[in-house]
mmCIF file of C-alpha atoms and ligand atoms in Angstrom:
data_model
loop_
_atom_site.group_PDB
_atom_site.id
_atom_site.type_symbol
_atom_site.label_atom_id
_atom_site.label_comp_id
_atom_site.label_asym_id
_atom_site.label_seq_id
_atom_site.Cartn_x
_atom_site.Cartn_y
_atom_site.Cartn_z
ATOM 1 C CA MET D 10 -14.577 55.515 65.672
ATOM 2 C CA THR D 11 -18.020 57.047 66.244
ATOM 3 C CA THR D 12 -21.109 56.728 64.175
ATOM 4 C CA ALA D 13 -24.174 58.874 63.636
ATOM 5 C CA HIS D 14 -26.431 56.021 62.557
ATOM 6 C CA PRO D 15 -29.868 55.966 64.208
ATOM 7 C CA THR D 16 -30.411 52.783 66.224
ATOM 8 C CA LEU D 17 -33.045 50.056 66.028
ATOM 9 C CA GLU D 18 -34.294 51.435 69.341
ATOM 10 C CA ASP D 19 -34.964 54.853 67.731
ATOM 11 C CA HIS D 20 -37.001 53.027 65.100
ATOM 12 C CA LEU D 21 -38.978 50.853 67.541
ATOM 13 C CA ARG D 22 -40.054 53.884 69.572
ATOM 14 C CA LYS D 23 -42.384 54.914 66.730
ATOM 15 C CA LEU D 24 -44.292 51.595 66.815
ATOM 16 C CA PRO D 25 -47.227 50.394 68.960
ATOM 17 C CA HIS D 26 -45.892 49.372 72.386
ATOM 18 C CA ASP D 27 -46.570 45.620 72.121
ATOM 19 C CA LEU D 28 -45.014 45.339 68.659
ATOM 20 C CA ALA D 29 -41.931 47.266 69.773
ATOM 21 C CA VAL D 30 -41.521 44.949 72.790
ATOM 22 C CA VAL D 31 -41.710 41.843 70.593
ATOM 23 C CA LEU D 32 -39.367 43.168 67.897
ATOM 24 C CA ARG D 33 -36.882 44.258 70.564
ATOM 25 C CA ARG D 34 -36.862 40.671 71.862
ATOM 26 C CA ILE D 35 -36.465 39.217 68.370
ATOM 27 C CA ALA D 36 -33.408 41.452 67.985
ATOM 28 C CA HIS D 37 -32.181 40.235 71.390
ATOM 29 C CA ALA D 38 -32.606 36.606 70.269
ATOM 30 C CA GLY D 39 -30.752 37.516 67.068
ATOM 31 C CA ARG D 40 -27.802 38.758 69.110
ATOM 32 C CA VAL D 41 -27.767 35.559 71.179
ATOM 33 C CA ILE D 42 -27.911 33.372 68.063
ATOM 34 C CA ALA D 43 -25.230 35.478 66.328
ATOM 35 C CA HIS D 44 -22.969 34.898 69.329
ATOM 36 C CA ASP D 45 -23.529 31.120 69.168
ATOM 37 C CA VAL D 46 -22.934 31.119 65.403
ATOM 38 C CA ARG D 47 -19.635 32.959 65.882
ATOM 39 C CA LEU D 48 -18.542 30.388 68.490
ATOM 40 C CA ALA D 49 -19.319 27.570 66.043
ATOM 41 C CA SER D 50 -16.881 24.657 66.291
ATOM 42 C CA VAL D 51 -14.941 26.278 69.126
ATOM 43 C CA GLY D 52 -17.953 26.077 71.417
ATOM 44 C CA ASP D 53 -18.903 22.519 70.334
ATOM 45 C CA ILE D 54 -22.273 23.702 69.050
ATOM 46 C CA VAL D 55 -22.025 22.590 65.444
ATOM 47 C CA GLY D 56 -23.120 19.181 64.203
ATOM 48 C CA ALA D 57 -26.314 17.181 64.357
ATOM 49 C CA THR D 58 -28.233 16.272 67.504
ATOM 50 C CA GLY D 59 -29.118 12.834 66.093
ATOM 51 C CA GLU D 60 -32.812 13.755 65.932
ATOM 52 C CA THR D 61 -35.038 14.576 62.957
ATOM 53 C CA ASN D 62 -37.647 17.341 62.893
ATOM 54 C CA VAL D 63 -41.264 17.365 61.695
ATOM 55 C CA HIS D 64 -39.993 17.701 58.091
ATOM 56 C CA GLY D 65 -37.759 14.612 58.357
ATOM 57 C CA GLU D 66 -34.595 16.761 58.348
ATOM 58 C CA LEU D 67 -31.627 16.172 60.667
ATOM 59 C CA VAL D 68 -31.767 18.633 63.562
ATOM 60 C CA GLN D 69 -28.530 20.561 64.113
ATOM 61 C CA LYS D 70 -27.411 21.649 67.590
ATOM 62 C CA LEU D 71 -27.688 25.295 66.522
ATOM 63 C CA ASP D 72 -31.295 24.695 65.355
ATOM 64 C CA VAL D 73 -32.101 23.732 68.928
ATOM 65 C CA THR D 74 -30.342 26.645 70.638
ATOM 66 C CA ALA D 75 -31.766 29.154 68.141
ATOM 67 C CA ASN D 76 -35.281 27.781 68.588
ATOM 68 C CA ARG D 77 -34.918 27.943 72.370
ATOM 69 C CA ALA D 78 -33.637 31.529 72.237
ATOM 70 C CA MET D 79 -36.631 32.656 70.167
ATOM 71 C CA LEU D 80 -39.223 30.747 72.213
ATOM 72 C CA GLN D 81 -37.865 31.835 75.584
ATOM 73 C CA LEU D 82 -36.989 35.450 74.839
ATOM 74 C CA VAL D 83 -39.980 36.342 72.668
ATOM 75 C CA GLY D 84 -42.381 34.099 74.611
ATOM 76 C CA ALA D 85 -41.497 35.854 77.881
ATOM 77 C CA THR D 86 -42.655 39.299 76.715
ATOM 78 C CA GLY D 87 -46.281 38.696 77.767
ATOM 79 C CA GLU D 88 -47.303 40.291 74.448
ATOM 80 C CA VAL D 89 -47.544 37.039 72.445
ATOM 81 C CA CYS D 90 -50.457 34.578 72.546
ATOM 82 C CA ALA D 91 -48.993 31.960 70.180
ATOM 83 C CA MET D 92 -45.760 31.076 68.407
ATOM 84 C CA ALA D 93 -45.079 28.660 65.558
ATOM 85 C CA SER D 94 -41.603 27.445 64.652
ATOM 86 C CA GLU D 95 -40.104 25.283 61.946
ATOM 87 C CA GLU D 96 -38.628 23.190 64.748
ATOM 88 C CA GLU D 97 -41.902 22.573 66.633
ATOM 89 C CA ASP D 98 -44.493 20.032 65.408
ATOM 90 C CA ASP D 99 -47.336 22.093 66.845
ATOM 91 C CA PHE D 100 -47.827 25.760 67.659
ATOM 92 C CA VAL D 101 -47.013 26.914 71.199
ATOM 93 C CA ALA D 102 -49.947 28.508 73.038
ATOM 94 C CA LEU D 103 -48.883 31.307 75.389
ATOM 95 C CA ASP D 104 -50.394 34.062 77.512
ATOM 96 C CA ASP D 105 -53.001 36.638 76.822
ATOM 97 C CA GLY D 106 -50.878 38.720 74.443
ATOM 98 C CA GLY D 107 -52.180 40.383 71.312
ATOM 99 C CA LEU D 108 -49.518 39.162 68.860
ATOM 100 C CA VAL D 109 -48.555 35.931 67.095
ATOM 101 C CA VAL D 110 -44.949 35.194 66.037
ATOM 102 C CA LEU D 111 -44.040 32.650 63.358
ATOM 103 C CA PHE D 112 -40.393 31.868 62.716
ATOM 104 C CA ASP D 113 -37.694 29.681 61.242
ATOM 105 C CA PRO D 114 -35.035 29.852 63.969
ATOM 106 C CA LEU D 115 -32.123 28.854 61.775
ATOM 107 C CA ASP D 116 -32.627 28.930 58.033
ATOM 108 C CA GLY D 117 -29.922 27.255 55.972
ATOM 109 C CA SER D 118 -29.081 24.482 58.456
ATOM 110 C CA SER D 119 -26.992 22.615 55.912
ATOM 111 C CA ASN D 120 -24.610 25.599 55.807
ATOM 112 C CA ILE D 121 -23.962 25.742 59.577
ATOM 113 C CA ASP D 122 -21.026 23.346 59.572
ATOM 114 C CA VAL D 123 -19.276 25.078 56.673
ATOM 115 C CA GLY D 124 -19.318 28.627 58.007
ATOM 116 C CA VAL D 125 -21.633 29.996 55.310
ATOM 117 C CA SER D 126 -24.318 32.661 56.007
ATOM 118 C CA ILE D 127 -27.451 31.478 57.809
ATOM 119 C CA GLY D 128 -30.421 33.347 59.259
ATOM 120 C CA THR D 129 -33.569 33.619 61.369
ATOM 121 C CA ILE D 130 -36.820 34.504 59.576
ATOM 122 C CA PHE D 131 -39.880 35.901 61.380
ATOM 123 C CA GLY D 132 -43.400 37.144 60.718
ATOM 124 C CA VAL D 133 -45.684 38.856 63.248
ATOM 125 C CA GLN D 134 -49.498 38.955 63.126
ATOM 126 C CA ARG D 135 -52.226 40.307 65.413
ATOM 127 C CA ARG D 136 -54.352 37.600 67.048
ATOM 128 C CA THR D 137 -57.836 36.908 65.689
ATOM 129 C CA SER D 138 -59.158 34.936 68.680
ATOM 130 C CA ALA D 139 -60.892 36.946 71.405
ATOM 131 C CA ALA D 140 -58.659 36.494 74.454
ATOM 132 C CA GLY D 141 -56.717 33.977 76.545
ATOM 133 C CA ARG D 142 -54.193 31.567 75.098
ATOM 134 C CA GLY D 143 -53.689 31.684 71.337
ATOM 135 C CA THR D 144 -55.147 29.140 68.920
ATOM 136 C CA GLU D 145 -53.959 27.483 65.720
ATOM 137 C CA ALA D 146 -56.289 29.792 63.777
ATOM 138 C CA ASP D 147 -54.288 32.756 65.127
ATOM 139 C CA CYS D 148 -51.239 31.283 63.366
ATOM 140 C CA LEU D 149 -53.000 30.397 60.097
ATOM 141 C CA GLN D 150 -53.526 33.918 58.784
ATOM 142 C CA VAL D 151 -53.059 35.223 55.292
ATOM 143 C CA GLY D 152 -49.737 37.036 54.706
ATOM 144 C CA THR D 153 -51.363 40.420 54.111
ATOM 145 C CA LYS D 154 -52.267 40.385 57.828
ATOM 146 C CA GLN D 155 -48.618 40.476 58.915
ATOM 147 C CA VAL D 156 -47.868 43.609 60.923
ATOM 148 C CA ALA D 157 -44.116 43.025 60.787
ATOM 149 C CA ALA D 158 -41.719 40.660 59.058
ATOM 150 C CA GLY D 159 -38.030 40.269 58.443
ATOM 151 C CA TYR D 160 -34.933 38.284 59.142
ATOM 152 C CA VAL D 161 -31.620 38.351 60.949
ATOM 153 C CA MET D 162 -28.728 37.250 58.746
ATOM 154 C CA TYR D 163 -25.581 35.863 60.329
ATOM 155 C CA GLY D 164 -23.071 36.632 57.573
ATOM 156 C CA SER D 165 -19.866 38.647 57.387
ATOM 157 C CA SER D 166 -21.857 40.998 59.613
ATOM 158 C CA THR D 167 -25.092 40.364 61.514
ATOM 159 C CA MET D 168 -27.941 42.253 59.950
ATOM 160 C CA LEU D 169 -31.577 42.688 60.933
ATOM 161 C CA VAL D 170 -33.838 43.467 57.972
ATOM 162 C CA LEU D 171 -37.269 44.685 59.044
ATOM 163 C CA THR D 172 -40.558 45.895 57.665
ATOM 164 C CA THR D 173 -43.519 47.026 59.732
ATOM 165 C CA GLY D 174 -45.566 47.858 56.644
ATOM 166 C CA ASP D 175 -43.914 51.172 55.864
ATOM 167 C CA GLY D 176 -40.878 50.292 53.743
ATOM 168 C CA VAL D 177 -37.855 48.156 54.562
ATOM 169 C CA ASP D 178 -34.874 49.078 56.719
ATOM 170 C CA ALA D 179 -31.742 47.098 57.529
ATOM 171 C CA PHE D 180 -29.816 47.421 60.781
ATOM 172 C CA THR D 181 -26.265 46.134 61.165
ATOM 173 C CA LEU D 182 -25.121 44.849 64.546
ATOM 174 C CA ASP D 183 -22.246 46.887 65.941
ATOM 175 C CA PRO D 184 -20.520 44.104 67.905
ATOM 176 C CA ARG D 185 -18.555 46.622 69.974
ATOM 177 C CA VAL D 186 -21.674 47.788 71.776
ATOM 178 C CA GLY D 187 -24.268 45.133 70.853
ATOM 179 C CA GLU D 188 -26.508 47.700 69.156
ATOM 180 C CA PHE D 189 -28.285 47.330 65.790
ATOM 181 C CA LEU D 190 -27.620 50.503 63.741
ATOM 182 C CA LEU D 191 -29.650 51.713 60.779
ATOM 183 C CA THR D 192 -27.201 51.216 57.905
ATOM 184 C CA HIS D 193 -29.608 50.612 54.975
ATOM 185 C CA PRO D 194 -32.658 52.904 55.284
ATOM 186 C CA ARG D 195 -35.658 52.601 52.920
ATOM 187 C CA ILE D 196 -34.319 49.737 50.810
ATOM 188 C CA GLN D 197 -35.692 49.618 47.260
ATOM 189 C CA ILE D 198 -35.106 46.467 45.243
ATOM 190 C CA PRO D 199 -33.955 47.318 41.684
ATOM 191 C CA ALA D 200 -36.727 46.891 39.083
ATOM 192 C CA ARG D 201 -34.580 44.246 37.391
ATOM 193 C CA GLY D 202 -31.354 42.488 38.270
ATOM 194 C CA LYS D 203 -28.641 40.548 36.510
ATOM 195 C CA THR D 204 -28.765 37.244 38.402
ATOM 196 C CA TYR D 205 -31.068 34.282 39.019
ATOM 197 C CA SER D 206 -30.843 32.101 42.088
ATOM 198 C CA VAL D 207 -32.081 28.524 41.917
ATOM 199 C CA ASN D 208 -30.837 24.996 42.702
ATOM 200 C CA GLU D 209 -30.109 24.069 39.114
ATOM 201 C CA GLY D 210 -29.125 20.536 40.140
ATOM 202 C CA ASN D 211 -32.858 19.869 40.434
ATOM 203 C CA GLN D 212 -33.379 20.418 36.709
ATOM 204 C CA TYR D 213 -33.984 16.682 36.180
ATOM 205 C CA VAL D 214 -37.215 16.958 38.200
ATOM 206 C CA TRP D 215 -38.341 20.397 36.949
ATOM 207 C CA HIS D 216 -41.444 20.801 34.833
ATOM 208 C CA ASP D 217 -40.885 21.964 31.243
ATOM 209 C CA PRO D 218 -41.938 25.633 31.731
ATOM 210 C CA MET D 219 -39.415 26.000 34.591
ATOM 211 C CA ARG D 220 -36.659 24.557 32.386
ATOM 212 C CA ALA D 221 -37.704 26.873 29.556
ATOM 213 C CA TRP D 222 -37.611 29.966 31.810
ATOM 214 C CA VAL D 223 -34.135 29.182 33.154
ATOM 215 C CA ALA D 224 -32.876 28.385 29.634
ATOM 216 C CA TRP D 225 -34.289 31.768 28.514
ATOM 217 C CA LEU D 226 -32.426 33.522 31.343
ATOM 218 C CA LYS D 227 -29.186 31.979 30.059
ATOM 219 C CA ASP D 228 -29.760 32.921 26.411
ATOM 220 C CA GLU D 229 -27.849 35.895 25.076
ATOM 221 C CA ASP D 230 -29.933 38.995 24.326
ATOM 222 C CA LYS D 231 -28.281 42.355 24.947
ATOM 223 C CA ALA D 232 -31.583 44.280 24.834
ATOM 224 C CA THR D 233 -32.955 42.436 27.897
ATOM 225 C CA GLY D 234 -29.619 42.138 29.716
ATOM 226 C CA ARG D 235 -29.278 38.383 29.209
ATOM 227 C CA PRO D 236 -27.614 36.067 29.909
ATOM 228 C CA TYR D 237 -28.194 36.397 33.656
ATOM 229 C CA GLY D 238 -25.515 35.159 36.055
ATOM 230 C CA LEU D 239 -26.217 32.370 38.539
ATOM 231 C CA ARG D 240 -25.848 32.912 42.296
ATOM 232 C CA TYR D 241 -26.918 30.226 44.790
ATOM 233 C CA VAL D 242 -25.834 30.025 48.424
ATOM 234 C CA GLY D 243 -28.409 27.431 49.503
ATOM 235 C CA THR D 244 -29.537 29.602 52.440
ATOM 236 C CA LEU D 245 -32.806 31.309 51.594
ATOM 237 C CA VAL D 246 -32.010 34.334 53.775
ATOM 238 C CA ALA D 247 -28.649 34.890 52.072
ATOM 239 C CA ASP D 248 -29.966 34.341 48.551
ATOM 240 C CA PHE D 249 -32.924 36.622 49.264
ATOM 241 C CA HIS D 250 -30.777 39.303 50.898
ATOM 242 C CA ARG D 251 -28.480 39.549 47.898
ATOM 243 C CA THR D 252 -31.524 39.687 45.614
ATOM 244 C CA LEU D 253 -33.095 42.431 47.761
ATOM 245 C CA LEU D 254 -30.012 44.638 47.574
ATOM 246 C CA LYS D 255 -28.853 43.928 44.027
ATOM 247 C CA GLY D 256 -32.001 42.808 42.224
ATOM 248 C CA GLY D 257 -32.726 39.621 40.307
ATOM 249 C CA VAL D 258 -34.887 36.645 41.111
ATOM 250 C CA PHE D 259 -34.806 33.701 43.521
ATOM 251 C CA SER D 260 -36.888 30.603 42.932
ATOM 252 C CA TYR D 261 -37.587 27.305 44.622
ATOM 253 C CA PRO D 262 -40.284 25.863 42.365
ATOM 254 C CA ALA D 263 -42.661 22.937 42.635
ATOM 255 C CA ASP D 264 -41.164 19.965 40.787
ATOM 256 C CA MET D 265 -41.880 16.316 40.035
ATOM 257 C CA LYS D 266 -40.391 15.258 43.389
ATOM 258 C CA SER D 267 -41.867 18.048 45.541
ATOM 259 C CA PRO D 268 -45.283 19.056 44.142
ATOM 260 C CA HIS D 269 -45.575 21.923 46.645
ATOM 261 C CA GLY D 270 -41.943 23.056 46.514
ATOM 262 C CA LYS D 271 -39.598 22.946 49.509
ATOM 263 C CA LEU D 272 -40.005 26.208 51.369
ATOM 264 C CA ARG D 273 -42.562 26.884 54.075
ATOM 265 C CA LEU D 274 -45.338 29.431 53.584
ATOM 266 C CA LEU D 275 -45.873 30.790 57.095
ATOM 267 C CA TYR D 276 -42.368 31.354 58.380
ATOM 268 C CA GLU D 277 -40.248 31.519 55.212
ATOM 269 C CA ALA D 278 -42.160 32.639 52.098
ATOM 270 C CA ALA D 279 -44.748 34.989 53.647
ATOM 271 C CA PRO D 280 -42.325 37.086 55.752
ATOM 272 C CA LEU D 281 -39.882 37.438 52.846
ATOM 273 C CA ALA D 282 -42.776 38.256 50.492
ATOM 274 C CA MET D 283 -43.777 41.131 52.776
ATOM 275 C CA VAL D 284 -40.184 42.404 52.764
ATOM 276 C CA ALA D 285 -39.970 42.053 48.961
ATOM 277 C CA GLU D 286 -43.238 43.894 48.332
ATOM 278 C CA GLN D 287 -42.430 46.628 50.835
ATOM 279 C CA ALA D 288 -39.161 47.176 48.937
ATOM 280 C CA GLY D 289 -41.015 47.431 45.604
ATOM 281 C CA GLY D 290 -40.469 43.810 44.544
ATOM 282 C CA ALA D 291 -42.821 40.865 44.084
ATOM 283 C CA ALA D 292 -43.402 37.320 45.338
ATOM 284 C CA THR D 293 -45.624 34.637 43.827
ATOM 285 C CA ASN D 294 -46.181 30.882 43.926
ATOM 286 C CA GLY D 295 -46.476 30.902 40.123
ATOM 287 C CA SER D 296 -50.149 31.807 39.978
ATOM 288 C CA GLN D 297 -50.975 33.838 43.095
ATOM 289 C CA ARG D 298 -49.374 36.502 45.216
ATOM 290 C CA ILE D 299 -47.697 34.751 48.200
ATOM 291 C CA LEU D 300 -49.254 37.284 50.581
ATOM 292 C CA GLU D 301 -52.788 36.319 49.488
ATOM 293 C CA LEU D 302 -52.443 32.568 50.003
ATOM 294 C CA VAL D 303 -54.725 31.261 52.747
ATOM 295 C CA PRO D 304 -52.699 28.875 54.940
ATOM 296 C CA THR D 305 -54.165 25.471 55.734
ATOM 297 C CA GLY D 306 -51.333 24.068 57.860
ATOM 298 C CA LEU D 307 -48.512 25.357 60.046
ATOM 299 C CA HIS D 308 -45.792 23.689 58.006
ATOM 300 C CA GLN D 309 -47.385 24.061 54.579
ATOM 301 C CA ARG D 310 -44.904 24.234 51.689
ATOM 302 C CA VAL D 311 -45.177 26.588 48.755
ATOM 303 C CA PRO D 312 -43.382 27.175 45.437
ATOM 304 C CA LEU D 313 -41.634 30.547 45.492
ATOM 305 C CA TYR D 314 -40.566 33.115 42.876
ATOM 306 C CA ILE D 315 -39.370 36.295 44.585
ATOM 307 C CA GLY D 316 -37.317 39.373 43.789
ATOM 308 C CA SER D 317 -37.299 42.276 41.343
ATOM 309 C CA LYS D 318 -40.735 43.050 39.938
ATOM 310 C CA GLY D 319 -39.625 42.847 36.285
ATOM 311 C CA ASP D 320 -37.804 39.549 36.801
ATOM 312 C CA VAL D 321 -40.719 37.956 38.686
ATOM 313 C CA GLU D 322 -43.093 39.114 35.920
ATOM 314 C CA ASP D 323 -40.813 37.491 33.312
ATOM 315 C CA ALA D 324 -40.842 34.266 35.329
ATOM 316 C CA LEU D 325 -44.635 34.311 35.505
ATOM 317 C CA LYS D 326 -44.976 34.888 31.759
ATOM 318 C CA ARG D 327 -42.786 31.882 31.060
ATOM 319 C CA ILE D 328 -43.930 29.398 33.675
ATOM 320 C CA GLN D 329 -47.596 30.104 33.024
ATOM 321 C CA GLY D 330 -47.055 29.598 29.270
HETATM 322 P P1 FBP O 27 -33.891 24.720 56.377
HETATM 323 O O1 FBP O 27 -34.908 25.674 56.915
HETATM 324 O O2 FBP O 27 -34.092 23.333 56.859
HETATM 325 O O3 FBP O 27 -32.521 25.202 56.576
HETATM 326 O O4 FBP O 27 -34.168 24.562 54.773
HETATM 327 C C1 FBP O 27 -34.427 25.646 53.955
HETATM 328 C C2 FBP O 27 -33.340 25.826 52.949
HETATM 329 O O5 FBP O 27 -32.097 25.538 53.510
HETATM 330 C C3 FBP O 27 -33.337 27.265 52.413
HETATM 331 O O6 FBP O 27 -32.619 28.096 53.259
HETATM 332 C C4 FBP O 27 -32.676 27.124 51.059
HETATM 333 O O7 FBP O 27 -33.129 28.092 50.149
HETATM 334 C C5 FBP O 27 -33.084 25.751 50.641
HETATM 335 O O8 FBP O 27 -33.426 25.019 51.819
HETATM 336 C C6 FBP O 27 -31.994 25.046 49.909
HETATM 337 O O9 FBP O 27 -32.463 23.833 49.469
HETATM 338 P P2 FBP O 27 -31.603 22.921 48.459
HETATM 339 O O10 FBP O 27 -30.440 22.428 49.235
HETATM 340 O O11 FBP O 27 -32.576 21.832 48.073
HETATM 341 O O12 FBP O 27 -31.210 23.769 47.305
#
C-alpha cells in the first residue's frame, strides 16, 4: 500500500529553522512515547511510581518516561532556553536558544492502566529575556504569544495535531515507516456540535449557572438541536480531539471544591485554546478568552469552556447569567 500524503517534514520545511527543529523533536518524543504506550503492561511500564507530583497526584511510570523523553529530546536541540512541564516543580533553564516549550508529557494519567487514549500537550513561545539561560518570565507569557501549539494523541492511531498560527493540521503516524503523514489538513471545527463533554459526577459541587447550562443542554428543543449527547473520556486530549473534529463543547469549570478549576493554563488550556481558535472555535474561562489570560504561576489552574464557537457562546450566555 502506498500513500500520497504529504509528511510532517514537508510541513516543517516552511517554518523558521529553530521552530522546525523543535517541532521535529516534539514529534520524535511523540513517537518514543507512543512506543512505550503500546508496550504498556507487557513492558512493565504501567502503574504508579509511588511518588506524588507538585499537584499532589500519584505519578505513573509512563509520566516519568514521557517527561524524560520530552526534556531530553527537545532540550538537546540547542534552540530552547527554558522548558516547563506538569511533572516538574520548577521550570528547567537551558541553553541560549530562542524558544520556550511548555508541556504536559502525559495527559490523562488515570487512563494509562486501562488502555484508553492519552496524550502529550505542548505550547511553544519565543523568549522575552535578552540572552543566556531562560527565565521564569520567559515561561509566563500570555497565550496569544504562542508561536506553535498542539498535542500528540495516543489512541487507536497516534496523531499529531499542530498549529503554527496558520490553521490546524493533523498528522497520523504511519507505524510502518515511523513517519507522520498529513491526514487531516486545515481542520475546521463545526460551528455547533451535538455533544457536551463534562464530568457530570461533579454536579454536587457545581455553581448554579453551570447546573442550569448543563440542564439546558439536556432539554428537548428541536430548533436548537437539543438535547445534546454526553461524551466524556476523562482525557482532555481525547475529549478535545473529538470536539475539534465533530464539534460540541468541553468544559472543566470552577466549582465549590476547586475555585480555579482543575486544568492547567500554560500547558493544557492555552495550547488547546490556540488550536481551537485556529480551527474557528473558541476557548474561555467563563469571562475572558483563555489566550488573553496573563499567567502568574507555572502550574496555575483555570476553568475551561472550549469547542465550537456557537456552543461556547451558549455556555457563556448561561454561566454569566
Ligand atoms: P492529568 O494531567 O494529571 O492526567 O490530569 C488532567 C486530566 O486527566 C484531563 O486529561 C481530564 O480532562 C481531567 O483530568 C479529568 O478529570 P476528572 O477525572 O476530574 O474528570
